[in-house]
Tab-separated table of C-alpha atoms in Angstrom:
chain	number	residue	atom	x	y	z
A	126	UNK	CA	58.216	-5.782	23.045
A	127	UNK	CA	58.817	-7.578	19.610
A	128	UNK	CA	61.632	-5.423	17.141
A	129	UNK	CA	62.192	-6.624	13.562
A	130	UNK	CA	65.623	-5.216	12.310
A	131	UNK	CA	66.375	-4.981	8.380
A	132	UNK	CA	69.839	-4.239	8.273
A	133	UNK	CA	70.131	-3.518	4.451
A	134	UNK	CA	67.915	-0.362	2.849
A	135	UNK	CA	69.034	-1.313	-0.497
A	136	UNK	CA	69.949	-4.300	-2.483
A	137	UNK	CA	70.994	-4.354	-6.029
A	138	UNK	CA	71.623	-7.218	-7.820
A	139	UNK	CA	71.919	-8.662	-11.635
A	140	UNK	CA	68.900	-10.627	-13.383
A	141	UNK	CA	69.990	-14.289	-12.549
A	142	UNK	CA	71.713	-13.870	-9.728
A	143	UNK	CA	70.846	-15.142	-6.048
A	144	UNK	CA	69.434	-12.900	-3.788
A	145	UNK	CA	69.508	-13.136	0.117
A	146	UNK	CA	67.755	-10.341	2.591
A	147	UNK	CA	68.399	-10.231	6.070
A	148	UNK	CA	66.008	-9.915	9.122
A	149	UNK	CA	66.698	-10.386	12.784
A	150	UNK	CA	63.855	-10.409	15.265
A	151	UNK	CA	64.305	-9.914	19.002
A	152	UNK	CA	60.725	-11.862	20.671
A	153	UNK	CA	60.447	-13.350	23.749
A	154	UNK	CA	58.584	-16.434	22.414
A	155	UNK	CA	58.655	-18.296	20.039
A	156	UNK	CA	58.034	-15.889	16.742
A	157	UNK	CA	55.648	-16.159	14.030
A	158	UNK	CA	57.763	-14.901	10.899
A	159	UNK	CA	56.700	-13.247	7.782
A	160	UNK	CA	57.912	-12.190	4.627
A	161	UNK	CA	55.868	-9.462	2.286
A	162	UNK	CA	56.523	-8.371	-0.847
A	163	UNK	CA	55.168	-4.438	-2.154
A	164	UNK	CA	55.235	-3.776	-5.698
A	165	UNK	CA	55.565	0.032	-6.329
A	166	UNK	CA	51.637	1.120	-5.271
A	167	UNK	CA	50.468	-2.174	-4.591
A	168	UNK	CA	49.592	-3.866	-1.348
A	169	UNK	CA	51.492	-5.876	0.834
A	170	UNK	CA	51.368	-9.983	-0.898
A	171	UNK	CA	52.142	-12.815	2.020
A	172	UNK	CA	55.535	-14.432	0.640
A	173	UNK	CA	55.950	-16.801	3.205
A	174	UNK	CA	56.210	-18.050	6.751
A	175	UNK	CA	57.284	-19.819	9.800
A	176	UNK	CA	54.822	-20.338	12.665
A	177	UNK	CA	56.695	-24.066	13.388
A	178	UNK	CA	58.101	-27.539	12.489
A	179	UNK	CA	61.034	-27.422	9.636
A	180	UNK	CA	63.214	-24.653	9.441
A	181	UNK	CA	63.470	-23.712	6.116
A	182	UNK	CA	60.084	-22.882	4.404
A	183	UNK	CA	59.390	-22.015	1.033
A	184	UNK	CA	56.858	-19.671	-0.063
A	185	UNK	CA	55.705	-18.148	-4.027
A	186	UNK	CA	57.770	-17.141	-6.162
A	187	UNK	CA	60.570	-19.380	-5.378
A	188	UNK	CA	61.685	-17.700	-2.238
A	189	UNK	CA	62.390	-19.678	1.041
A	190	UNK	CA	63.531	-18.824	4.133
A	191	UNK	CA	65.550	-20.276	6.809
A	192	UNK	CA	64.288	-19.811	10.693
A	193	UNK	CA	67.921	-19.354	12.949
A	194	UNK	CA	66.769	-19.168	16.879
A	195	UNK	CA	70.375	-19.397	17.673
A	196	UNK	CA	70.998	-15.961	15.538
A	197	UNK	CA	67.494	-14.872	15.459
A	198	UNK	CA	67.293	-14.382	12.108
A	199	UNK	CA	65.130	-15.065	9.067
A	200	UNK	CA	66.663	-14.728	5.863
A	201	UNK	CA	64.839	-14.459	2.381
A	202	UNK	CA	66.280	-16.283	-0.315
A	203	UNK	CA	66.191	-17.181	-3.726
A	204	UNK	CA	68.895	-18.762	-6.154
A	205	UNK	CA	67.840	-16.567	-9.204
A	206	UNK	CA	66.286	-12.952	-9.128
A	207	UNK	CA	63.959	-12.335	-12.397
A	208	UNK	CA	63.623	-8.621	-13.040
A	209	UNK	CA	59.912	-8.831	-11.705
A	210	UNK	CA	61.040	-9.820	-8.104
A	211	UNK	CA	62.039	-5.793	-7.891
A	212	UNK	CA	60.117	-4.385	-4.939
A	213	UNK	CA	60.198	-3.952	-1.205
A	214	UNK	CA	60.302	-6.322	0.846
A	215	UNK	CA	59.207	-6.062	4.865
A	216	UNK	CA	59.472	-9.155	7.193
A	217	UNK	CA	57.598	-9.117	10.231
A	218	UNK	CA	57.147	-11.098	13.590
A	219	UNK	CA	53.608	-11.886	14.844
A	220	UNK	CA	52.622	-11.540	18.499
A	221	UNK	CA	49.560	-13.269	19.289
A	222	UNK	CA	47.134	-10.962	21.096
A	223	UNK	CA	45.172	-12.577	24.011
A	224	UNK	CA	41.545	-11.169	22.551
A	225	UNK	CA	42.031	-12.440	19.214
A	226	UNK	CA	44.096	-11.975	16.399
A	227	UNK	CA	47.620	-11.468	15.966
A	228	UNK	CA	49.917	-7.767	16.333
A	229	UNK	CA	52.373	-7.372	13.186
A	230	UNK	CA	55.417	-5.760	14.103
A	231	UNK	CA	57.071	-4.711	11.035
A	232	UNK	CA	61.025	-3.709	10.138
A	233	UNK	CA	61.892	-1.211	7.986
A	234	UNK	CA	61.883	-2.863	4.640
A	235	UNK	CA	64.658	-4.025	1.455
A	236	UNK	CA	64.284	-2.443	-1.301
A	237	UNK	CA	65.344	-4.233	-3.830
A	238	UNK	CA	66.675	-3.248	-7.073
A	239	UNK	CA	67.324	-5.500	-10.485
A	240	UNK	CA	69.883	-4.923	-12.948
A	241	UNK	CA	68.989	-6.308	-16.277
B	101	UNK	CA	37.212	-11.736	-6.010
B	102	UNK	CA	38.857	-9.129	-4.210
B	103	UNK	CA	39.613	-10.752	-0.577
B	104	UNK	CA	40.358	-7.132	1.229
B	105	UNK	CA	39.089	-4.131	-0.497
B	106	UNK	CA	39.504	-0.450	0.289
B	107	UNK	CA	37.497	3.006	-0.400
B	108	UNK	CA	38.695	4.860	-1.849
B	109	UNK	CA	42.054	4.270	-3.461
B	110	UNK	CA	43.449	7.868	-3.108
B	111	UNK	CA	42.108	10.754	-1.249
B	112	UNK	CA	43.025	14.331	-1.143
B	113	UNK	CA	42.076	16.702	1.241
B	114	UNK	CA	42.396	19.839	3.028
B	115	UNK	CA	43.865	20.137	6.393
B	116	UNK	CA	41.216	20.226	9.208
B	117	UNK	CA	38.409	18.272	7.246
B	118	UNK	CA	37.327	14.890	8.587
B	119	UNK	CA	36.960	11.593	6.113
B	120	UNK	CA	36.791	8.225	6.431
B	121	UNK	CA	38.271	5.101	4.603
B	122	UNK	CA	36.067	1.439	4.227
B	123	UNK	CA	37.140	-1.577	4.608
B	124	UNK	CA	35.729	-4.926	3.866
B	125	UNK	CA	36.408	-8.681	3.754
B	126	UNK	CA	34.904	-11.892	2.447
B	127	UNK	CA	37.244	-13.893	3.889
B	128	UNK	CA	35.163	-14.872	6.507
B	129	UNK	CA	38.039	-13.737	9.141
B	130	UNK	CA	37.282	-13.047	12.779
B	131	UNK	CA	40.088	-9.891	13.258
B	132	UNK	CA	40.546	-7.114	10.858
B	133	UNK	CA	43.181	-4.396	11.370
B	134	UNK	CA	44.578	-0.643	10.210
B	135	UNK	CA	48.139	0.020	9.628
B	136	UNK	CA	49.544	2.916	8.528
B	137	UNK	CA	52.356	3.404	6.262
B	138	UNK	CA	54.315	6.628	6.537
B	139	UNK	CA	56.637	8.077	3.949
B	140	UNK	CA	59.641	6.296	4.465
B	141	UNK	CA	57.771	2.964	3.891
B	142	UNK	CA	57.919	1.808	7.409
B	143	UNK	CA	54.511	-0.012	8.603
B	144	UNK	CA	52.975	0.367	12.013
B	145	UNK	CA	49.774	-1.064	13.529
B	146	UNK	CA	47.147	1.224	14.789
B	147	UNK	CA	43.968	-0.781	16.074
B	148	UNK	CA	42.248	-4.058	15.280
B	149	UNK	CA	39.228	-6.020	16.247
B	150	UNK	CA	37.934	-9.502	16.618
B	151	UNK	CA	34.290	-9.505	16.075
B	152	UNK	CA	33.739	-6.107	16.356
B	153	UNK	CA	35.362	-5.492	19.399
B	154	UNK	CA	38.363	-3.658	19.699
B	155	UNK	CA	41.176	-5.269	20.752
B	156	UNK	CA	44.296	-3.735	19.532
B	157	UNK	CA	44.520	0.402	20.651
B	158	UNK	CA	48.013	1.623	19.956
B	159	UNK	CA	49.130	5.329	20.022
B	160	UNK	CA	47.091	6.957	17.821
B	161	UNK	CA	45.485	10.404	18.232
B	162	UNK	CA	41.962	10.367	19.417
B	163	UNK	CA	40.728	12.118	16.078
B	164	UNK	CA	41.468	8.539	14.431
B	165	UNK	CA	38.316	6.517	15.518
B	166	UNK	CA	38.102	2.755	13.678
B	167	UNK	CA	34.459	1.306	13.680
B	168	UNK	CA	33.069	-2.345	12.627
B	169	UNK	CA	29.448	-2.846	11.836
B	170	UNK	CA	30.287	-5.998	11.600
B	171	UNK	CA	32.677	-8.901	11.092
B	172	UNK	CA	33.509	-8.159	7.475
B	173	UNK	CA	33.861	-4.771	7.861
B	174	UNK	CA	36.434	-2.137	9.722
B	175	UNK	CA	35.999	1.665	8.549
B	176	UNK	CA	38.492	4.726	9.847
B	177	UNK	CA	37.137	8.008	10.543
B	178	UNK	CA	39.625	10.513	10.795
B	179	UNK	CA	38.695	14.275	12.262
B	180	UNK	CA	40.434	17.723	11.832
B	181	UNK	CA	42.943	15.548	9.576
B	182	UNK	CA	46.826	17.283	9.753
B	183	UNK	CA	49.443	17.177	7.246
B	184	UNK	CA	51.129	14.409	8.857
B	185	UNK	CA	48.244	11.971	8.577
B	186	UNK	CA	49.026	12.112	4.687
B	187	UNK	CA	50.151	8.366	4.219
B	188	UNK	CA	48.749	5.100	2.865
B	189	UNK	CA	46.817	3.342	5.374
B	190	UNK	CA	46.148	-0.456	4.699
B	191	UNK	CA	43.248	-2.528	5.829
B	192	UNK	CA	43.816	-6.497	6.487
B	193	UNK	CA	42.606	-9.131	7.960
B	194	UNK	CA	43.422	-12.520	9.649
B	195	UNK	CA	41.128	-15.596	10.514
B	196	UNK	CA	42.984	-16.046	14.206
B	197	UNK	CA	45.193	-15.137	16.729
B	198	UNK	CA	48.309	-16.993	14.959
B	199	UNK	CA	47.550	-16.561	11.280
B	200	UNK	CA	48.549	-14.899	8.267
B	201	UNK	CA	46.816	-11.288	8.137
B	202	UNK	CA	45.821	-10.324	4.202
B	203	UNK	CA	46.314	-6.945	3.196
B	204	UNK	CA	43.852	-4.813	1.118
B	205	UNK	CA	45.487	-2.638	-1.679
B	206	UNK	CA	45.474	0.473	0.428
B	207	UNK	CA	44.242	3.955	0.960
B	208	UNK	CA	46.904	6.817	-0.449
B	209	UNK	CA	45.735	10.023	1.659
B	210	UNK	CA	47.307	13.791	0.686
B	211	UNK	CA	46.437	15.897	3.253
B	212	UNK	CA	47.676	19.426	1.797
């Protein structure tokens, strides 16, 4: 069974600063990776995503991530936080089901804090 | 346009009544899904379906029964509702067995 692990609960960081957020997957194919953002009482918004092909993808907001197979990991990025990227943030690995559709495994979430 | 949409946005409730929460989609998508989100934020899939059949059962209590009508809908009944069913439960939807799913705004349910 597909695991998503989110090792940090927390992140605070300064306006302007870079951000990373750490996920590690365990999957015994090859994953489908996601990255959603929730704003306090909103839904979950599709940030980005790696099904295949290049390695590092970029998604809204200027965030990108980088796929690792070798560390199974998926790391958000972004080179400066604005105080509007505060929110959590859940990646997820995708298991194709066999009658259709697609079974979201979720970790635990980041939330993430910015300090004007 | 609103691509997922829930009903209602928040519902209270006394223990031991039964309601239900609609879903809908004009995405066109073949699979729609429930998730439920407990208090501590974590996210965990309960059932979906792929043209109104279901195809995704996971642990759930029996009193939680999803039905589709159709394609663009996916509605949750929920009977003799207990305090730990209080949660937000989100609808969403994908077009195929590999693609992005697109999450409604959720459902916020109090169960007191």
């Amino acid at each position: 069974a597909q695991s998503v692990t989110q090792p940090d609960i927390h992140i605070t960081v300064s306006e302007g600063a870079s951000l990373e957020l750490r996920c590690n997957y365990s999957y015994g194919a090859t994953p489908y990776l996601f990255w959603y953002v929730q704003s306090p009482g909103q839904g979950l918004q599709l940030l980005l995503k790696y099904f295949s092909g290049d390695t590092l993808v970029q998604g809204i907001k200027g965030f990108e991530a980088e796929f690792k197979r070798s560390q199974s990991s998926f790391n958000l990025r972004k080179p400066s936080v604005h105080w509007s990227d505060a929110a959590e943030y859940f990646c997820a690995v995708g298991a194709p089901h066999t009658g259709g559709g697609n079974k979201l495994t979720f970790g635990t979430g980041t939330q993430l804090k910015v300090e004007l | 346009d609103t691509a997922v949409s829930q009903t209602p946005k928040y519902l209270v409730t006394q223990m031991g009544n039964d309601k239900s929460i609609k879903c809908e989609q004009n995405l066109g998508h073949d699979t729609m899904y429930w998730y439920k989100q407990d208090s501590k934020k974590f996210l965990k899939i309960m059932f979906s379906y792929n043209n109104k059949e279901l195809i995704i059962n996971e642990t759930v209590p029996n009193r939680f029964s999803p039905k589709s009508p159709d394609k663009a809908h996916l509605n949750l009944h929920i009977n003799s509702l207990e305090l730990g069913d209080s949660a937000v439960y989100f609808c969403a939807s994908s077009p195929g067995r590999t693609d992005t799913q697109y999450f409604g705004p959720g459902t916020r349910l109090t169960v007191l």
